[in-house]
Amino acid sequence: MRTIKNLFYTLLAVVAVAILPACEGGENGGNGGKGDENVILLDRQGAAYYLGKVWDFQGEEHADYYVVLSNCEIGQSVQTGLEVPMEVGGWLLFLDLWAEASVDTANAVLPEGEYFFSNLRDMYVVYDQYTVATANIEKVGNQYRIVDRQFKGGNVVVEHTSKGYRIEAVMTTEIDGKDVELTFKYEGAITFEDQSDDEQWKPGMEENITVNPISATVDTRPADGYTTHVIRLFDAEPYSDGTHVAGVGHMISITVFSEQGADFAGDYVVAESNGTTTVREPGKFQPGKFYGTTPLGSFVERVYPDMHVENAIITGGTIAIRKAGNDSYGFDIDLTTGNGYALTCDWTGRVEPFTYSSASAFKTKRVSEIKHASLVEVR
């Protein structure tokens, strides 16, 4: 099973549950929760990670704090391996919060303040791609009905108290076709595990790689003095979020910098670094970097027949892109991976604009797996 932010998915309890396909009905209007169905009181920390300035190599100063809160025992789905609440009316709340970095990373402290829901990382942001809630709706025999609640918007207020933290998350979700405001409240200690300086991940692709794409997308992001283009080339069908491979195959993800307002056709060499920050200037591409096991910048992803995933970062070489007419481009890619192997691609085809979807890979995959879960027994 692919894990999108896999460092967060440590098994929190040696318990397995069977799950029923999710539905929008059920007890408590489909909300789950104890007491007021729209106010959920959380009383325990499931996990908390301080990840530090994950994107400091892009010049971003905000740091990542990831918190999992619950109101019951946490177990594991037999079908998906994902964490789920073990009791009917139970909830898990996953919060991905960005703010100033902690000076003492071994004893990180989540800053006080109001955090706003966004699809962009920034100071005092609740990042939508990894913020979601999971509810245990009902028990049928030895099986549970689990549903994820994806959020459309909201905010989180964090205060420091004598007990540790007071957190109130007011989030909007859709239930039975209607927008519903859910309020999650927590007061208590939160102890962050320091994952801000993980050991360098060593990828397993110890060979030369040639990719023959069948499709490509480009995500263009204007900036001051240059334009960033994130180009993804797939030799298999892409995943529903458009940022991974859905089946056996490869994806090359390259980030190139053109003149401000310009197309991405051109010649590119690897960008230099100023300390930990990439120097962005036209004619350069961003080198790759591993954060734990997560590749950032330019990299290649491979999905194997047994569906396990490996990545190799791109650290050098050249990229030549030529306009071929009617949104088509020719690519001549001759790159070097972080472990010293060649990555090549010679392809001409249509490059489609990439459209961001707030239903991230993480949330989409959880919902898809839960809705298509087969009926199994508890073990």
GROMACS .gro file of C-alpha atoms in nm:
model
  379
    1MET     CA    1   0.000   0.000   0.000
    2ARG     CA    2   0.131   0.344  -0.091
    3THR     CA    3   0.171   0.577   0.207
    4ILE     CA    4   0.174   0.943   0.116
    5LYS     CA    5   0.317   1.080   0.439
    6ASN     CA    6   0.440   0.744   0.557
    7LEU     CA    7   0.642   0.867   0.853
    8PHE     CA    8   0.310   0.952   1.021
    9TYR     CA    9   0.158   0.608   0.989
   10THR     CA   10   0.333   0.423   1.268
   11LEU     CA   11   0.098   0.160   1.406
   12LEU     CA   12  -0.049   0.320   1.717
   13ALA     CA   13  -0.206   0.008   1.869
   14VAL     CA   14  -0.166  -0.363   1.808
   15VAL     CA   15  -0.537  -0.398   1.732
   16ALA     CA   16  -0.705  -0.485   1.402
   17VAL     CA   17  -1.066  -0.413   1.308
   18ALA     CA   18  -1.280  -0.509   1.013
   19ILE     CA   19  -1.464  -0.228   0.837
   20LEU     CA   20  -1.783  -0.201   0.640
   21PRO     CA   21  -1.813   0.017   0.330
   22ALA     CA   22  -1.866   0.377   0.436
   23CYS     CA   23  -2.202   0.543   0.396
   24GLU     CA   24  -2.339   0.886   0.471
   25GLY     CA   25  -2.616   0.774   0.702
   26GLY     CA   26  -2.600   0.587   1.029
   27GLU     CA   27  -2.609   0.693   1.390
   28ASN     CA   28  -2.572   1.057   1.491
   29GLY     CA   29  -2.657   1.179   1.143
   30GLY     CA   30  -2.350   1.008   1.005
   31ASN     CA   31  -2.120   1.222   1.218
   32GLY     CA   32  -2.011   0.989   1.491
   33GLY     CA   33  -1.905   1.169   1.808
   34LYS     CA   34  -2.007   1.165   2.172
   35GLY     CA   35  -2.265   1.409   2.311
   36ASP     CA   36  -2.347   1.694   2.074
   37GLU     CA   37  -2.304   1.534   1.732
   38ASN     CA   38  -2.136   1.845   1.591
   39VAL     CA   39  -1.903   1.908   1.888
   40ILE     CA   40  -1.640   1.639   1.936
   41LEU     CA   41  -1.439   1.632   2.259
   42LEU     CA   42  -1.095   1.476   2.212
   43ASP     CA   43  -0.903   1.360   2.519
   44ARG     CA   44  -0.584   1.189   2.405
   45GLN     CA   45  -0.285   1.228   2.177
   46GLY     CA   46  -0.250   0.955   1.918
   47ALA     CA   47   0.077   1.089   1.776
   48ALA     CA   48   0.262   1.416   1.729
   49TYR     CA   49   0.562   1.486   1.507
   50TYR     CA   50   0.781   1.792   1.472
   51LEU     CA   51   0.912   1.785   1.114
   52GLY     CA   52   1.091   2.118   1.114
   53LYS     CA   53   1.142   2.340   0.810
   54VAL     CA   54   1.068   2.069   0.554
   55TRP     CA   55   1.088   2.308   0.259
   56ASP     CA   56   1.379   2.524   0.378
   57PHE     CA   57   1.571   2.428   0.064
   58GLN     CA   58   1.309   2.631  -0.124
   59GLY     CA   59   1.354   2.925   0.109
   60GLU     CA   60   1.042   2.860   0.317
   61GLU     CA   61   1.082   2.942   0.686
   62HIS     CA   62   0.765   2.784   0.828
   63ALA     CA   63   0.794   2.454   1.011
   64ASP     CA   64   0.561   2.154   1.009
   65TYR     CA   65   0.383   2.025   1.321
   66TYR     CA   66   0.169   1.713   1.268
   67VAL     CA   67  -0.078   1.612   1.540
   68VAL     CA   68  -0.318   1.317   1.572
   69LEU     CA   69  -0.587   1.350   1.840
   70SER     CA   70  -0.859   1.104   1.941
   71ASN     CA   71  -1.141   1.037   2.184
   72CYS     CA   72  -1.098   0.659   2.204
   73GLU     CA   73  -0.854   0.374   2.150
   74ILE     CA   74  -0.687   0.373   1.809
   75GLY     CA   75  -0.674   0.054   1.602
   76GLN     CA   76  -0.581  -0.054   1.251
   77SER     CA   77  -0.803  -0.142   0.956
   78VAL     CA   78  -0.755  -0.499   0.834
   79GLN     CA   79  -0.816  -0.393   0.474
   80THR     CA   80  -0.609  -0.076   0.447
   81GLY     CA   81  -0.363  -0.083   0.735
   82LEU     CA   82  -0.467   0.276   0.821
   83GLU     CA   83  -0.543   0.393   1.174
   84VAL     CA   84  -0.911   0.403   1.273
   85PRO     CA   85  -1.107   0.478   1.594
   86MET     CA   86  -1.199   0.156   1.774
   87GLU     CA   87  -1.527   0.265   1.933
   88VAL     CA   88  -1.859   0.366   1.781
   89GLY     CA   89  -1.875   0.745   1.809
   90GLY     CA   90  -1.497   0.758   1.810
   91TRP     CA   91  -1.295   1.009   1.611
   92LEU     CA   92  -0.941   1.064   1.488
   93LEU     CA   93  -0.841   1.418   1.394
   94PHE     CA   94  -0.528   1.461   1.179
   95LEU     CA   95  -0.394   1.820   1.185
   96ASP     CA   96  -0.108   1.943   0.966
   97LEU     CA   97  -0.008   2.280   1.114
   98TRP     CA   98   0.261   2.522   0.991
   99ALA     CA   99   0.419   2.800   1.201
  100GLU     CA  100   0.754   2.929   1.327
  101ALA     CA  101   1.023   2.669   1.384
  102SER     CA  102   1.099   2.551   1.736
  103VAL     CA  103   1.446   2.642   1.865
  104ASP     CA  104   1.471   2.324   2.073
  105THR     CA  105   1.372   2.055   1.822
  106ALA     CA  106   1.393   1.779   2.083
  107ASN     CA  107   1.124   1.961   2.285
  108ALA     CA  108   0.922   2.130   2.012
  109VAL     CA  109   0.637   2.360   2.110
  110LEU     CA  110   0.347   2.431   1.876
  111PRO     CA  111   0.310   2.814   1.862
  112GLU     CA  112  -0.005   2.978   1.994
  113GLY     CA  113  -0.233   3.152   1.750
  114GLU     CA  114  -0.507   3.109   1.491
  115TYR     CA  115  -0.432   2.879   1.197
  116PHE     CA  116  -0.629   2.914   0.872
  117PHE     CA  117  -0.723   2.633   0.630
  118SER     CA  118  -0.530   2.657   0.302
  119ASN     CA  119  -0.392   2.457   0.010
  120LEU     CA  120  -0.068   2.656   0.036
  121ARG     CA  121   0.196   2.611   0.305
  122ASP     CA  122   0.259   2.931   0.499
  123MET     CA  123   0.284   3.070   0.850
  124TYR     CA  124  -0.018   2.978   1.065
  125VAL     CA  125  -0.178   2.752   0.807
  126VAL     CA  126  -0.381   2.433   0.847
  127TYR     CA  127  -0.258   2.252   0.535
  128ASP     CA  128  -0.554   2.084   0.365
  129GLN     CA  129  -0.365   1.796   0.202
  130TYR     CA  130  -0.298   1.620   0.533
  131THR     CA  131  -0.580   1.751   0.753
  132VAL     CA  132  -0.878   1.515   0.777
  133ALA     CA  133  -1.099   1.345   1.036
  134THR     CA  134  -1.201   0.980   1.060
  135ALA     CA  135  -1.519   0.865   1.237
  136ASN     CA  136  -1.643   0.525   1.356
  137ILE     CA  137  -2.013   0.539   1.262
  138GLU     CA  138  -2.157   0.209   1.378
  139LYS     CA  139  -2.091  -0.157   1.460
  140VAL     CA  140  -2.266  -0.432   1.265
  141GLY     CA  141  -2.187  -0.775   1.407
  142ASN     CA  142  -1.810  -0.792   1.434
  143GLN     CA  143  -1.755  -0.515   1.181
  144TYR     CA  144  -1.735  -0.135   1.194
  145ARG     CA  145  -1.846   0.130   0.953
  146ILE     CA  146  -1.568   0.389   0.909
  147VAL     CA  147  -1.590   0.716   0.716
  148ASP     CA  148  -1.344   0.997   0.651
  149ARG     CA  149  -1.463   1.356   0.676
  150GLN     CA  150  -1.278   1.576   0.430
  151PHE     CA  151  -1.279   1.946   0.506
  152LYS     CA  152  -1.372   2.239   0.283
  153GLY     CA  153  -1.243   2.507   0.517
  154GLY     CA  154  -1.210   2.620   0.874
  155ASN     CA  155  -0.960   2.734   1.134
  156VAL     CA  156  -0.771   2.605   1.437
  157VAL     CA  157  -0.699   2.807   1.752
  158VAL     CA  158  -0.405   2.695   1.968
  159GLU     CA  159  -0.350   2.820   2.325
  160HIS     CA  160  -0.092   2.722   2.587
  161THR     CA  161  -0.239   2.625   2.924
  162SER     CA  162  -0.125   2.477   3.255
  163LYS     CA  163  -0.226   2.137   3.114
  164GLY     CA  164  -0.028   2.188   2.795
  165TYR     CA  165  -0.252   2.296   2.508
  166ARG     CA  166  -0.608   2.401   2.441
  167ILE     CA  167  -0.696   2.336   2.075
  168GLU     CA  168  -1.025   2.416   1.906
  169ALA     CA  169  -1.069   2.324   1.539
  170VAL     CA  170  -1.384   2.450   1.366
  171MET     CA  171  -1.403   2.280   1.027
  172THR     CA  172  -1.664   2.262   0.750
  173THR     CA  173  -1.741   1.931   0.584
  174GLU     CA  174  -2.018   1.791   0.365
  175ILE     CA  175  -2.263   1.537   0.509
  176ASP     CA  176  -2.562   1.407   0.314
  177GLY     CA  177  -2.507   1.680   0.055
  178LYS     CA  178  -2.511   1.965   0.308
  179ASP     CA  179  -2.231   2.174   0.457
  180VAL     CA  180  -2.192   2.097   0.828
  181GLU     CA  181  -1.967   2.272   1.078
  182LEU     CA  182  -1.785   2.035   1.313
  183THR     CA  183  -1.604   2.161   1.623
  184PHE     CA  184  -1.320   1.954   1.769
  185LYS     CA  185  -1.194   2.045   2.119
  186TYR     CA  186  -0.885   1.918   2.298
  187GLU     CA  187  -0.710   2.018   2.620
  188GLY     CA  188  -0.403   1.840   2.750
  189ALA     CA  189  -0.040   1.764   2.690
  190ILE     CA  190   0.112   1.712   2.346
  191THR     CA  191   0.463   1.572   2.320
  192PHE     CA  192   0.623   1.604   1.978
  193GLU     CA  193   0.859   1.339   1.844
  194ASP     CA  194   1.153   1.512   1.675
  195GLN     CA  195   1.171   1.409   1.309
  196SER     CA  196   1.329   1.732   1.189
  197ASP     CA  197   1.669   1.581   1.113
  198ASP     CA  198   1.607   1.231   0.980
  199GLU     CA  199   1.893   1.027   0.841
  200GLN     CA  200   1.928   1.050   0.465
  201TRP     CA  201   1.702   0.798   0.289
  202LYS     CA  202   1.885   0.568   0.053
  203PRO     CA  203   1.668   0.479  -0.250
  204GLY     CA  204   1.658   0.125  -0.384
  205MET     CA  205   1.670   0.194  -0.761
  206GLU     CA  206   2.029   0.079  -0.815
  207GLU     CA  207   2.019   0.082  -1.195
  208ASN     CA  208   1.986   0.303  -1.500
  209ILE     CA  209   1.628   0.405  -1.579
  210THR     CA  210   1.461   0.482  -1.914
  211VAL     CA  211   1.107   0.620  -1.911
  212ASN     CA  212   0.880   0.614  -2.219
  213PRO     CA  213   0.585   0.839  -2.125
  214ILE     CA  214   0.225   0.807  -2.236
  215SER     CA  215   0.112   1.137  -2.080
  216ALA     CA  216   0.243   1.454  -1.917
  217THR     CA  217   0.117   1.748  -1.713
  218VAL     CA  218   0.258   2.087  -1.614
  219ASP     CA  219   0.180   2.292  -1.304
  220THR     CA  220   0.285   2.654  -1.370
  221ARG     CA  221   0.343   2.886  -1.074
  222PRO     CA  222   0.430   3.254  -1.135
  223ALA     CA  223   0.694   3.409  -0.909
  224ASP     CA  224   0.891   3.731  -0.878
  225GLY     CA  225   1.167   3.726  -1.141
  226TYR     CA  226   1.100   3.378  -1.276
  227THR     CA  227   0.825   3.121  -1.337
  228THR     CA  228   0.824   2.773  -1.182
  229HIS     CA  229   0.697   2.477  -1.389
  230VAL     CA  230   0.645   2.138  -1.224
  231ILE     CA  231   0.637   1.887  -1.512
  232ARG     CA  232   0.531   1.526  -1.455
  233LEU     CA  233   0.577   1.256  -1.720
  234PHE     CA  234   0.400   0.918  -1.676
  235ASP     CA  235   0.459   0.585  -1.850
  236ALA     CA  236   0.148   0.442  -1.675
  237GLU     CA  237  -0.188   0.585  -1.572
  238PRO     CA  238  -0.153   0.855  -1.305
  239TYR     CA  239  -0.318   0.829  -0.965
  240SER     CA  240  -0.641   1.025  -0.915
  241ASP     CA  241  -0.460   1.323  -0.762
  242GLY     CA  242  -0.229   1.349  -1.065
  243THR     CA  243   0.093   1.341  -0.861
  244HIS     CA  244   0.172   0.968  -0.846
  245VAL     CA  245   0.159   0.654  -1.060
  246ALA     CA  246  -0.159   0.450  -1.009
  247GLY     CA  247  -0.016   0.116  -1.125
  248VAL     CA  248   0.310  -0.045  -1.227
  249GLY     CA  249   0.531   0.213  -1.395
  250HIS     CA  250   0.724   0.539  -1.353
  251MET     CA  251   0.671   0.909  -1.304
  252ILE     CA  252   0.940   1.170  -1.364
  253SER     CA  253   0.873   1.492  -1.173
  254ILE     CA  254   1.099   1.781  -1.273
  255THR     CA  255   1.080   2.141  -1.150
  256VAL     CA  256   1.223   2.394  -1.397
  257PHE     CA  257   1.259   2.773  -1.380
  258SER     CA  258   1.190   2.987  -1.689
  259GLU     CA  259   1.193   3.363  -1.750
  260GLN     CA  260   0.906   3.540  -1.573
  261GLY     CA  261   0.583   3.475  -1.765
  262ALA     CA  262   0.758   3.249  -2.019
  263ASP     CA  263   0.671   2.903  -2.148
  264PHE     CA  264   0.868   2.605  -2.015
  265ALA     CA  265   1.036   2.523  -2.348
  266GLY     CA  266   1.413   2.567  -2.311
  267ASP     CA  267   1.740   2.414  -2.194
  268TYR     CA  268   1.799   2.347  -1.826
  269VAL     CA  269   2.088   2.248  -1.601
  270VAL     CA  270   2.084   2.183  -1.227
  271ALA     CA  271   2.040   2.485  -1.000
  272GLU     CA  272   2.301   2.577  -0.743
  273SER     CA  273   2.233   2.603  -0.372
  274ASN     CA  274   2.291   2.888  -0.132
  275GLY     CA  275   2.323   2.693   0.192
  276THR     CA  276   2.004   2.486   0.205
  277THR     CA  277   1.812   2.707  -0.038
  278THR     CA  278   1.789   2.646  -0.414
  279VAL     CA  279   1.895   2.947  -0.622
  280ARG     CA  280   1.602   2.987  -0.862
  281GLU     CA  281   1.689   3.145  -1.192
  282PRO     CA  282   1.582   3.090  -1.554
  283GLY     CA  283   1.749   2.797  -1.728
  284LYS     CA  284   1.789   2.590  -1.412
  285PHE     CA  285   1.602   2.292  -1.267
  286GLN     CA  286   1.560   2.220  -0.899
  287PRO     CA  287   1.765   1.924  -0.772
  288GLY     CA  288   1.596   1.660  -0.561
  289LYS     CA  289   1.625   1.606  -0.190
  290PHE     CA  290   1.493   1.341   0.047
  291TYR     CA  291   1.309   1.441   0.362
  292GLY     CA  292   1.298   1.112   0.547
  293THR     CA  293   1.158   0.884   0.274
  294THR     CA  294   0.970   1.164   0.094
  295PRO     CA  295   1.132   1.301  -0.225
  296LEU     CA  296   1.119   1.676  -0.280
  297GLY     CA  297   1.218   1.881  -0.586
  298SER     CA  298   1.303   1.672  -0.898
  299PHE     CA  299   1.281   1.293  -0.868
  300VAL     CA  300   1.164   0.972  -1.035
  301GLU     CA  301   0.904   0.740  -0.881
  302ARG     CA  302   0.868   0.369  -0.961
  303VAL     CA  303   0.578   0.139  -0.869
  304TYR     CA  304   0.666  -0.233  -0.879
  305PRO     CA  305   0.432  -0.527  -0.962
  306ASP     CA  306   0.384  -0.597  -0.590
  307MET     CA  307   0.282  -0.227  -0.562
  308HIS     CA  308   0.569  -0.118  -0.341
  309VAL     CA  309   0.712   0.222  -0.431
  310GLU     CA  310   1.069   0.348  -0.461
  311ASN     CA  311   1.202   0.693  -0.546
  312ALA     CA  312   1.533   0.831  -0.666
  313ILE     CA  313   1.617   1.200  -0.647
  314ILE     CA  314   1.766   1.385  -0.947
  315THR     CA  315   2.093   1.563  -0.876
  316GLY     CA  316   2.244   1.652  -1.215
  317GLY     CA  317   2.232   1.634  -1.594
  318THR     CA  318   2.045   1.826  -1.862
  319ILE     CA  319   1.686   1.879  -1.975
  320ALA     CA  320   1.600   2.005  -2.325
  321ILE     CA  321   1.237   2.089  -2.404
  322ARG     CA  322   1.123   2.200  -2.751
  323LYS     CA  323   0.785   2.332  -2.865
  324ALA     CA  324   0.628   2.086  -3.111
  325GLY     CA  325   0.301   2.271  -3.179
  326ASN     CA  326  -0.055   2.264  -3.039
  327ASP     CA  327   0.042   2.213  -2.675
  328SER     CA  328   0.288   1.938  -2.773
  329TYR     CA  329   0.651   1.938  -2.664
  330GLY     CA  330   0.961   1.733  -2.729
  331PHE     CA  331   1.166   1.620  -2.428
  332ASP     CA  332   1.530   1.513  -2.432
  333ILE     CA  333   1.611   1.422  -2.073
  334ASP     CA  334   1.957   1.303  -1.971
  335LEU     CA  335   1.981   1.315  -1.593
  336THR     CA  336   2.172   1.162  -1.304
  337THR     CA  337   2.009   1.021  -0.991
  338GLY     CA  338   2.138   1.069  -0.639
  339ASN     CA  339   2.291   0.723  -0.633
  340GLY     CA  340   2.486   0.779  -0.956
  341TYR     CA  341   2.266   0.614  -1.221
  342ALA     CA  342   2.131   0.753  -1.548
  343LEU     CA  343   1.770   0.863  -1.600
  344THR     CA  344   1.680   0.915  -1.966
  345CYS     CA  345   1.365   1.007  -2.157
  346ASP     CA  346   1.315   1.095  -2.526
  347TRP     CA  347   0.949   1.175  -2.594
  348THR     CA  348   0.721   1.409  -2.784
  349GLY     CA  349   0.359   1.457  -2.690
  350ARG     CA  350   0.085   1.679  -2.551
  351VAL     CA  351   0.141   1.835  -2.208
  352GLU     CA  352  -0.184   1.899  -2.024
  353PRO     CA  353  -0.224   2.177  -1.764
  354PHE     CA  354  -0.227   2.033  -1.412
  355THR     CA  355  -0.533   2.129  -1.207
  356TYR     CA  356  -0.493   2.124  -0.830
  357SER     CA  357  -0.756   1.927  -0.638
  358SER     CA  358  -0.804   1.986  -0.267
  359ALA     CA  359  -0.896   1.616  -0.241
  360SER     CA  360  -0.534   1.516  -0.191
  361ALA     CA  361  -0.378   1.179  -0.259
  362PHE     CA  362  -0.393   1.099   0.113
  363LYS     CA  363  -0.760   1.184   0.156
  364THR     CA  364  -0.869   1.043  -0.179
  365LYS     CA  365  -0.696   0.714  -0.111
  366ARG     CA  366  -0.841   0.678   0.238
  367VAL     CA  367  -1.195   0.742   0.113
  368SER     CA  368  -1.152   0.512  -0.187
  369GLU     CA  369  -1.017   0.226   0.022
  370ILE     CA  370  -1.285   0.259   0.287
  371LYS     CA  371  -1.573   0.281   0.040
  372HIS     CA  372  -1.454  -0.030  -0.144
  373ALA     CA  373  -1.367  -0.235   0.163
  374SER     CA  374  -1.485  -0.595   0.156
  375LEU     CA  375  -1.663  -0.755   0.451
  376VAL     CA  376  -1.418  -0.944   0.673
  377GLU     CA  377  -1.410  -1.081   1.024
  378VAL     CA  378  -1.238  -0.921   1.322
  379ARG     CA  379  -0.908  -1.084   1.412
   0.00000   0.00000   0.00000
